[in-house]
mmCIF file of C-alpha atoms and ligand atoms in Angstrom:
data_model
loop_
_atom_site.group_PDB
_atom_site.id
_atom_site.type_symbol
_atom_site.label_atom_id
_atom_site.label_comp_id
_atom_site.label_asym_id
_atom_site.label_seq_id
_atom_site.Cartn_x
_atom_site.Cartn_y
_atom_site.Cartn_z
ATOM 1 C CA MET A 1 80.173 96.953 94.703
ATOM 2 C CA ASN A 2 79.331 100.096 92.649
ATOM 3 C CA ASP A 3 76.876 101.789 95.110
ATOM 4 C CA ASN A 4 73.929 102.930 93.118
ATOM 5 C CA PHE A 5 71.546 103.587 95.825
ATOM 6 C CA SER A 6 68.023 102.689 95.196
ATOM 7 C CA LYS A 7 65.382 105.203 96.533
ATOM 8 C CA LYS A 8 62.738 102.640 95.750
ATOM 9 C CA TYR A 9 64.189 100.317 98.443
ATOM 10 C CA GLY A 10 64.985 103.152 100.953
ATOM 11 C CA GLN A 11 68.740 102.371 100.765
ATOM 12 C CA VAL A 12 70.764 104.380 103.344
ATOM 13 C CA PHE A 13 73.522 102.327 104.815
ATOM 14 C CA LEU A 14 74.849 102.188 108.341
ATOM 15 C CA LYS A 15 78.589 102.897 108.370
ATOM 16 C CA ASP A 16 79.272 102.952 112.180
ATOM 17 C CA HIS A 17 80.261 99.517 113.168
ATOM 18 C CA ASN A 18 79.834 100.427 116.951
ATOM 19 C CA ILE A 19 76.174 101.100 116.283
ATOM 20 C CA ALA A 20 75.875 97.707 114.506
ATOM 21 C CA LEU A 21 77.558 96.080 117.578
ATOM 22 C CA LYS A 22 75.171 97.774 119.946
ATOM 23 C CA GLU A 23 72.116 96.718 117.890
ATOM 24 C CA VAL A 24 73.308 93.003 117.973
ATOM 25 C CA SER A 25 74.048 93.262 121.706
ATOM 26 C CA PHE A 26 70.447 94.580 122.295
ATOM 27 C CA LEU A 27 69.291 91.526 120.341
ATOM 28 C CA SER A 28 71.484 89.373 122.471
ATOM 29 C CA PRO A 29 71.571 86.136 120.194
ATOM 30 C CA GLU A 30 71.529 82.892 122.107
ATOM 31 C CA ASP A 31 72.796 79.480 120.935
ATOM 32 C CA ASN A 32 70.677 77.617 118.263
ATOM 33 C CA GLU A 33 68.031 80.648 118.026
ATOM 34 C CA CYS A 34 66.486 81.169 114.811
ATOM 35 C CA ILE A 35 66.863 84.900 113.806
ATOM 36 C CA LEU A 36 65.583 86.905 110.856
ATOM 37 C CA GLU A 37 67.192 89.953 109.509
ATOM 38 C CA ILE A 38 65.070 92.208 107.210
ATOM 39 C CA GLY A 39 67.134 94.121 104.619
ATOM 40 C CA PRO A 40 70.803 93.172 105.218
ATOM 41 C CA GLY A 41 72.031 95.561 102.341
ATOM 42 C CA HIS A 42 75.796 95.135 102.469
ATOM 43 C CA GLY A 43 75.547 93.120 105.625
ATOM 44 C CA ILE A 44 77.006 95.337 108.382
ATOM 45 C CA LEU A 45 74.526 93.599 110.838
ATOM 46 C CA THR A 46 74.732 90.191 109.015
ATOM 47 C CA GLU A 47 78.517 90.143 109.824
ATOM 48 C CA GLN A 48 78.077 90.723 113.401
ATOM 49 C CA LEU A 49 75.152 88.077 113.787
ATOM 50 C CA LEU A 50 77.169 85.497 112.024
ATOM 51 C CA LYS A 51 79.735 85.527 115.005
ATOM 52 C CA TYR A 52 76.960 83.862 117.067
ATOM 53 C CA ASN A 53 76.067 80.368 117.090
ATOM 54 C CA ILE A 54 72.502 80.912 115.468
ATOM 55 C CA ASN A 55 70.451 79.998 112.418
ATOM 56 C CA LEU A 56 70.179 83.250 110.438
ATOM 57 C CA THR A 57 67.665 84.012 107.599
ATOM 58 C CA VAL A 58 68.039 87.484 105.746
ATOM 59 C CA VAL A 59 65.478 88.892 103.308
ATOM 60 C CA GLU A 60 66.597 91.271 100.835
ATOM 61 C CA PRO A 61 64.851 92.223 97.388
ATOM 62 C CA ASP A 62 67.666 93.914 95.796
ATOM 63 C CA HIS A 63 69.721 91.308 93.676
ATOM 64 C CA ARG A 64 72.974 93.307 93.915
ATOM 65 C CA PHE A 65 73.137 92.601 97.794
ATOM 66 C CA VAL A 66 71.843 89.053 97.265
ATOM 67 C CA ASP A 67 74.599 88.320 94.935
ATOM 68 C CA GLN A 68 77.120 90.125 97.283
ATOM 69 C CA LEU A 69 76.022 88.293 100.407
ATOM 70 C CA ASN A 70 76.003 84.877 98.442
ATOM 71 C CA GLN A 71 79.631 85.449 97.622
ATOM 72 C CA SER A 72 80.866 86.761 100.878
ATOM 73 C CA TYR A 73 79.145 84.201 103.063
ATOM 74 C CA SER A 74 79.218 81.110 100.864
ATOM 75 C CA ASN A 75 80.784 79.114 103.596
ATOM 76 C CA PHE A 76 77.998 79.988 106.100
ATOM 77 C CA ILE A 77 75.377 79.085 103.422
ATOM 78 C CA LYS A 78 76.925 75.758 102.803
ATOM 79 C CA SER A 79 77.046 74.797 106.375
ATOM 80 C CA GLY A 80 73.405 75.824 106.578
ATOM 81 C CA LYS A 81 73.930 78.647 109.239
ATOM 82 C CA LEU A 82 72.665 81.244 106.773
ATOM 83 C CA LYS A 83 69.781 81.119 104.469
ATOM 84 C CA ILE A 84 69.393 84.156 102.083
ATOM 85 C CA ILE A 85 65.817 84.733 100.531
ATOM 86 C CA LYS A 86 65.626 87.297 97.758
ATOM 87 C CA ALA A 87 62.162 88.742 98.385
ATOM 88 C CA ASP A 88 60.101 91.520 99.500
ATOM 89 C CA PHE A 89 59.539 90.936 103.156
ATOM 90 C CA LEU A 90 55.944 92.543 102.793
ATOM 91 C CA LYS A 91 54.984 89.697 100.452
ATOM 92 C CA LEU A 92 56.112 86.712 102.557
ATOM 93 C CA ALA A 93 53.844 84.682 104.646
ATOM 94 C CA PRO A 94 54.442 85.469 108.377
ATOM 95 C CA GLY A 95 56.663 82.747 109.942
ATOM 96 C CA LYS A 96 58.240 81.882 113.328
ATOM 97 C CA TYR A 97 61.504 83.221 114.491
ATOM 98 C CA ASP A 98 62.964 83.644 118.031
ATOM 99 C CA LYS A 99 64.164 87.101 117.126
ATOM 100 C CA ILE A 100 64.041 89.627 114.310
ATOM 101 C CA ILE A 101 66.447 92.391 113.535
ATOM 102 C CA GLY A 102 66.660 95.003 110.719
ATOM 103 C CA ASN A 103 67.696 98.545 109.704
ATOM 104 C CA ILE A 104 64.647 99.064 107.740
ATOM 105 C CA PRO A 105 63.579 101.303 104.981
ATOM 106 C CA TYR A 106 61.999 104.513 106.224
ATOM 107 C CA GLN A 107 59.193 104.841 103.741
ATOM 108 C CA ILE A 108 57.630 101.252 104.534
ATOM 109 C CA SER A 109 58.369 101.287 108.252
ATOM 110 C CA SER A 110 54.717 100.945 109.422
ATOM 111 C CA LYS A 111 53.900 98.152 106.903
ATOM 112 C CA ILE A 112 56.953 96.294 107.990
ATOM 113 C CA VAL A 113 56.159 96.748 111.779
ATOM 114 C CA PHE A 114 52.611 95.632 110.999
ATOM 115 C CA LYS A 115 53.699 92.696 109.289
ATOM 116 C CA ILE A 116 56.410 91.716 111.834
ATOM 117 C CA LEU A 117 53.622 91.754 114.522
ATOM 118 C CA ASP A 118 51.915 88.919 112.523
ATOM 119 C CA TYR A 119 54.840 86.716 112.978
ATOM 120 C CA ASP A 120 55.420 84.433 115.928
ATOM 121 C CA PHE A 121 58.528 85.849 117.635
ATOM 122 C CA LYS A 122 59.722 86.950 121.234
ATOM 123 C CA MET A 123 61.503 90.198 120.306
ATOM 124 C CA ALA A 124 62.709 92.337 117.647
ATOM 125 C CA ILE A 125 65.269 95.176 117.404
ATOM 126 C CA LEU A 126 64.772 97.649 114.546
ATOM 127 C CA MET A 127 66.480 100.957 113.315
ATOM 128 C CA VAL A 128 63.779 103.202 112.306
ATOM 129 C CA GLN A 129 63.249 107.005 111.618
ATOM 130 C CA LYS A 130 63.147 108.821 115.002
ATOM 131 C CA GLU A 131 59.841 110.378 114.422
ATOM 132 C CA PHE A 132 58.250 107.078 113.577
ATOM 133 C CA ALA A 133 59.726 105.517 116.714
ATOM 134 C CA GLN A 134 58.192 108.420 118.774
ATOM 135 C CA ARG A 135 54.682 107.673 117.013
ATOM 136 C CA LEU A 136 55.008 104.045 118.131
ATOM 137 C CA VAL A 137 55.502 104.986 121.892
ATOM 138 C CA ALA A 138 53.256 108.194 122.152
ATOM 139 C CA SER A 139 51.028 108.759 124.991
ATOM 140 C CA PRO A 140 47.376 109.227 124.647
ATOM 141 C CA GLY A 141 46.343 112.935 124.147
ATOM 142 C CA THR A 142 49.515 113.787 122.253
ATOM 143 C CA PRO A 143 49.656 114.562 118.561
ATOM 144 C CA ASP A 144 51.705 111.487 117.885
ATOM 145 C CA TYR A 145 49.084 109.049 119.386
ATOM 146 C CA SER A 146 47.639 107.302 116.419
ATOM 147 C CA ARG A 147 46.103 104.139 115.022
ATOM 148 C CA LEU A 148 49.781 102.935 114.602
ATOM 149 C CA THR A 149 50.368 103.437 118.459
ATOM 150 C CA VAL A 150 47.231 101.669 119.494
ATOM 151 C CA ASN A 151 47.365 98.782 116.905
ATOM 152 C CA SER A 152 51.176 97.982 117.618
ATOM 153 C CA GLY A 153 50.597 98.661 121.429
ATOM 154 C CA ILE A 154 48.014 96.027 121.841
ATOM 155 C CA ARG A 155 50.067 93.502 120.097
ATOM 156 C CA SER A 156 53.461 94.345 121.704
ATOM 157 C CA GLN A 157 55.377 96.442 124.117
ATOM 158 C CA ILE A 158 57.684 98.943 122.282
ATOM 159 C CA LYS A 159 60.712 100.973 123.914
ATOM 160 C CA ILE A 160 63.198 103.478 122.334
ATOM 161 C CA LEU A 161 66.612 102.066 123.330
ATOM 162 C CA TYR A 162 68.954 104.602 121.613
ATOM 163 C CA ASN A 163 68.865 107.434 119.175
ATOM 164 C CA VAL A 164 71.253 107.348 116.192
ATOM 165 C CA SER A 165 72.575 110.379 114.294
ATOM 166 C CA ARG A 166 71.844 110.607 110.561
ATOM 167 C CA ASN A 167 75.730 110.938 110.268
ATOM 168 C CA SER A 168 76.090 107.284 111.021
ATOM 169 C CA PHE A 169 74.652 106.562 107.634
ATOM 170 C CA TYR A 170 75.737 107.003 103.953
ATOM 171 C CA PRO A 171 74.451 108.679 102.083
ATOM 172 C CA VAL A 172 73.454 111.003 105.032
ATOM 173 C CA PRO A 173 69.579 111.000 105.213
ATOM 174 C CA LYS A 174 67.568 114.019 106.207
ATOM 175 C CA VAL A 175 66.335 112.517 109.419
ATOM 176 C CA ASP A 176 67.869 110.890 112.596
ATOM 177 C CA SER A 177 67.032 107.379 113.612
ATOM 178 C CA SER A 178 66.181 105.412 116.773
ATOM 179 C CA ILE A 179 66.682 101.753 117.667
ATOM 180 C CA ILE A 180 63.633 100.217 119.064
ATOM 181 C CA LEU A 181 62.748 97.063 121.025
ATOM 182 C CA ILE A 182 59.485 95.305 120.161
ATOM 183 C CA GLU A 183 58.496 92.516 122.568
ATOM 184 C CA LYS A 184 55.389 90.584 121.393
ATOM 185 C CA ARG A 185 52.567 90.118 123.792
ATOM 186 C CA GLU A 186 49.360 88.141 124.045
ATOM 187 C CA TYR A 187 46.289 89.758 123.064
ATOM 188 C CA ASN A 188 42.757 88.611 122.937
ATOM 189 C CA ILE A 189 40.905 90.588 120.157
ATOM 190 C CA ASP A 190 40.220 90.157 116.438
ATOM 191 C CA ILE A 191 42.943 92.534 115.476
ATOM 192 C CA LYS A 192 41.644 92.930 111.844
ATOM 193 C CA LYS A 193 38.255 94.072 112.816
ATOM 194 C CA PHE A 194 39.558 96.168 115.737
ATOM 195 C CA ASP A 195 41.834 97.891 113.195
ATOM 196 C CA LEU A 196 39.058 98.777 110.921
ATOM 197 C CA PHE A 197 37.462 100.504 113.967
ATOM 198 C CA LEU A 198 40.736 102.338 114.665
ATOM 199 C CA ILE A 199 40.894 103.437 110.886
ATOM 200 C CA LYS A 200 37.385 104.909 111.333
ATOM 201 C CA LEU A 201 37.957 106.536 114.575
ATOM 202 C CA PHE A 202 41.489 108.001 113.983
ATOM 203 C CA SER A 203 40.236 109.439 110.618
ATOM 204 C CA MET A 204 38.258 111.752 112.724
ATOM 205 C CA ARG A 205 40.564 111.906 115.589
ATOM 206 C CA ARG A 206 39.502 115.380 116.902
ATOM 207 C CA LYS A 207 35.659 114.698 116.748
ATOM 208 C CA LYS A 208 33.676 113.224 119.794
ATOM 209 C CA ILE A 209 33.526 109.516 119.743
ATOM 210 C CA SER A 210 29.523 109.635 119.806
ATOM 211 C CA SER A 211 29.678 111.519 116.606
ATOM 212 C CA ILE A 212 31.788 109.138 114.604
ATOM 213 C CA ILE A 213 30.144 105.778 115.840
ATOM 214 C CA ASP A 214 27.115 104.433 117.461
ATOM 215 C CA TYR A 215 28.355 104.641 121.014
ATOM 216 C CA HIS A 216 26.802 106.260 124.025
ATOM 217 C CA GLY A 217 28.840 105.245 127.101
ATOM 218 C CA ILE A 218 31.148 106.938 129.469
ATOM 219 C CA TYR A 219 33.603 108.157 126.781
ATOM 220 C CA SER A 220 31.072 109.597 124.447
ATOM 221 C CA ASP A 221 32.328 113.095 124.671
ATOM 222 C CA LYS A 222 36.085 112.172 124.406
ATOM 223 C CA ARG A 223 38.014 112.235 121.191
ATOM 224 C CA PRO A 224 39.630 109.124 119.777
ATOM 225 C CA TYR A 225 43.270 110.344 120.578
ATOM 226 C CA GLU A 226 42.425 110.996 124.253
ATOM 227 C CA LEU A 227 41.594 107.228 125.007
ATOM 228 C CA THR A 228 44.067 104.819 126.323
ATOM 229 C CA ILE A 229 44.388 101.523 124.574
ATOM 230 C CA ASP A 230 42.336 99.837 127.231
ATOM 231 C CA GLN A 231 39.548 102.470 127.004
ATOM 232 C CA LEU A 232 39.522 102.122 123.161
ATOM 233 C CA ILE A 233 38.950 98.444 123.619
ATOM 234 C CA GLU A 234 36.110 99.137 125.996
ATOM 235 C CA VAL A 235 34.513 101.326 123.317
ATOM 236 C CA TYR A 236 34.976 98.840 120.723
ATOM 237 C CA SER A 237 33.245 95.996 122.759
ATOM 238 C CA GLN A 238 30.309 98.295 123.640
ATOM 239 C CA SER A 239 29.733 99.661 120.154
HETATM 240 C C1 LIG B 1 67.981 101.305 105.316
HETATM 241 S S1 LIG B 1 68.794 100.104 104.316
HETATM 242 C C2 LIG B 1 69.792 99.179 105.485
HETATM 243 C C3 LIG B 1 70.871 98.377 104.950
HETATM 244 C C4 LIG B 1 71.758 97.623 105.928
HETATM 245 N N1 LIG B 1 71.109 96.694 106.853
HETATM 246 C C5 LIG B 1 72.491 98.666 106.690
HETATM 247 O O1 LIG B 1 72.109 98.891 107.976
HETATM 248 O O2 LIG B 1 73.254 99.188 106.182
HETATM 249 C C6 LIG B 1 67.337 98.941 104.074
HETATM 250 C C7 LIG B 1 67.708 97.700 103.262
HETATM 251 O O3 LIG B 1 66.260 97.015 103.175
HETATM 252 C C8 LIG B 1 66.094 96.681 101.939
HETATM 253 N N2 LIG B 1 64.687 96.568 101.642
HETATM 254 C C9 LIG B 1 64.078 97.535 100.828
HETATM 255 N N3 LIG B 1 62.658 97.209 100.748
HETATM 256 C C10 LIG B 1 62.717 95.936 101.342
HETATM 257 C C11 LIG B 1 61.577 95.035 101.581
HETATM 258 N N4 LIG B 1 60.413 95.249 101.151
HETATM 259 N N5 LIG B 1 61.898 93.932 101.990
HETATM 260 C C12 LIG B 1 62.925 93.465 102.692
HETATM 261 N N6 LIG B 1 64.169 94.374 102.480
HETATM 262 C C13 LIG B 1 63.847 95.607 101.882
HETATM 263 C C14 LIG B 1 66.935 97.575 101.061
HETATM 264 O O4 LIG B 1 67.450 96.992 99.782
HETATM 265 C C15 LIG B 1 68.214 97.739 101.938
HETATM 266 O O5 LIG B 1 69.140 96.850 101.856
#
């Protein structure tokens, strides 16, 4: 295929097969699991995934890759083991999969993570920009601690598993990457309403909570970025 990289689709491609193997081994596919891959591109992860006895669905908006995958994996498609959806993942209605995997475009990483968290799934393995991974797992009181950390932290447990050099990709991007694990967890809050509350608080992250919202409890003098997730939920439920 003539590589005409699309900036619009955030196309940098993993060239290190050992990293692809590592990601798939982190995912640990089990027999008959339904697995979703976001943004297969040339299929470096797809190829490894198809070695397992799983049902694989891949979502890719770029018709060039869809055509390439349709050709390379026609037997898997015929046997029903592989389904290729030509679409923007962000526009799909959330579904149910056992596991999700993807080396996702940097510029829409937070939208993709928020969308994944609307899915019914057990765990996801994603390759993301290193700095983005650090924002996901940031501790309260640090500059990286944000609405993204809290929103994703309520709905899941996230860990950085492995850092990947920019030199493992082509064309070489300006940033390094990290492989992260997302494990979905149960939560008991209206996430849409809570997120609106977070947007308001974190838009003034250095102001005292009592000067942002009508709250006069024990955390009034704290700043939003200083509170743990549980403390933010407490403020939300009392305001
Ligand atoms: C960083 S590249 C990774 C490609 C391949 N998985 C790899 O590791 O080499 C991101 C891929 O996501 C695709 N992509 C971009 N926007 C997307 C979207 N909204 N939904 C699904 N895939 C998207 C791109 O076309 C590209 O194939």
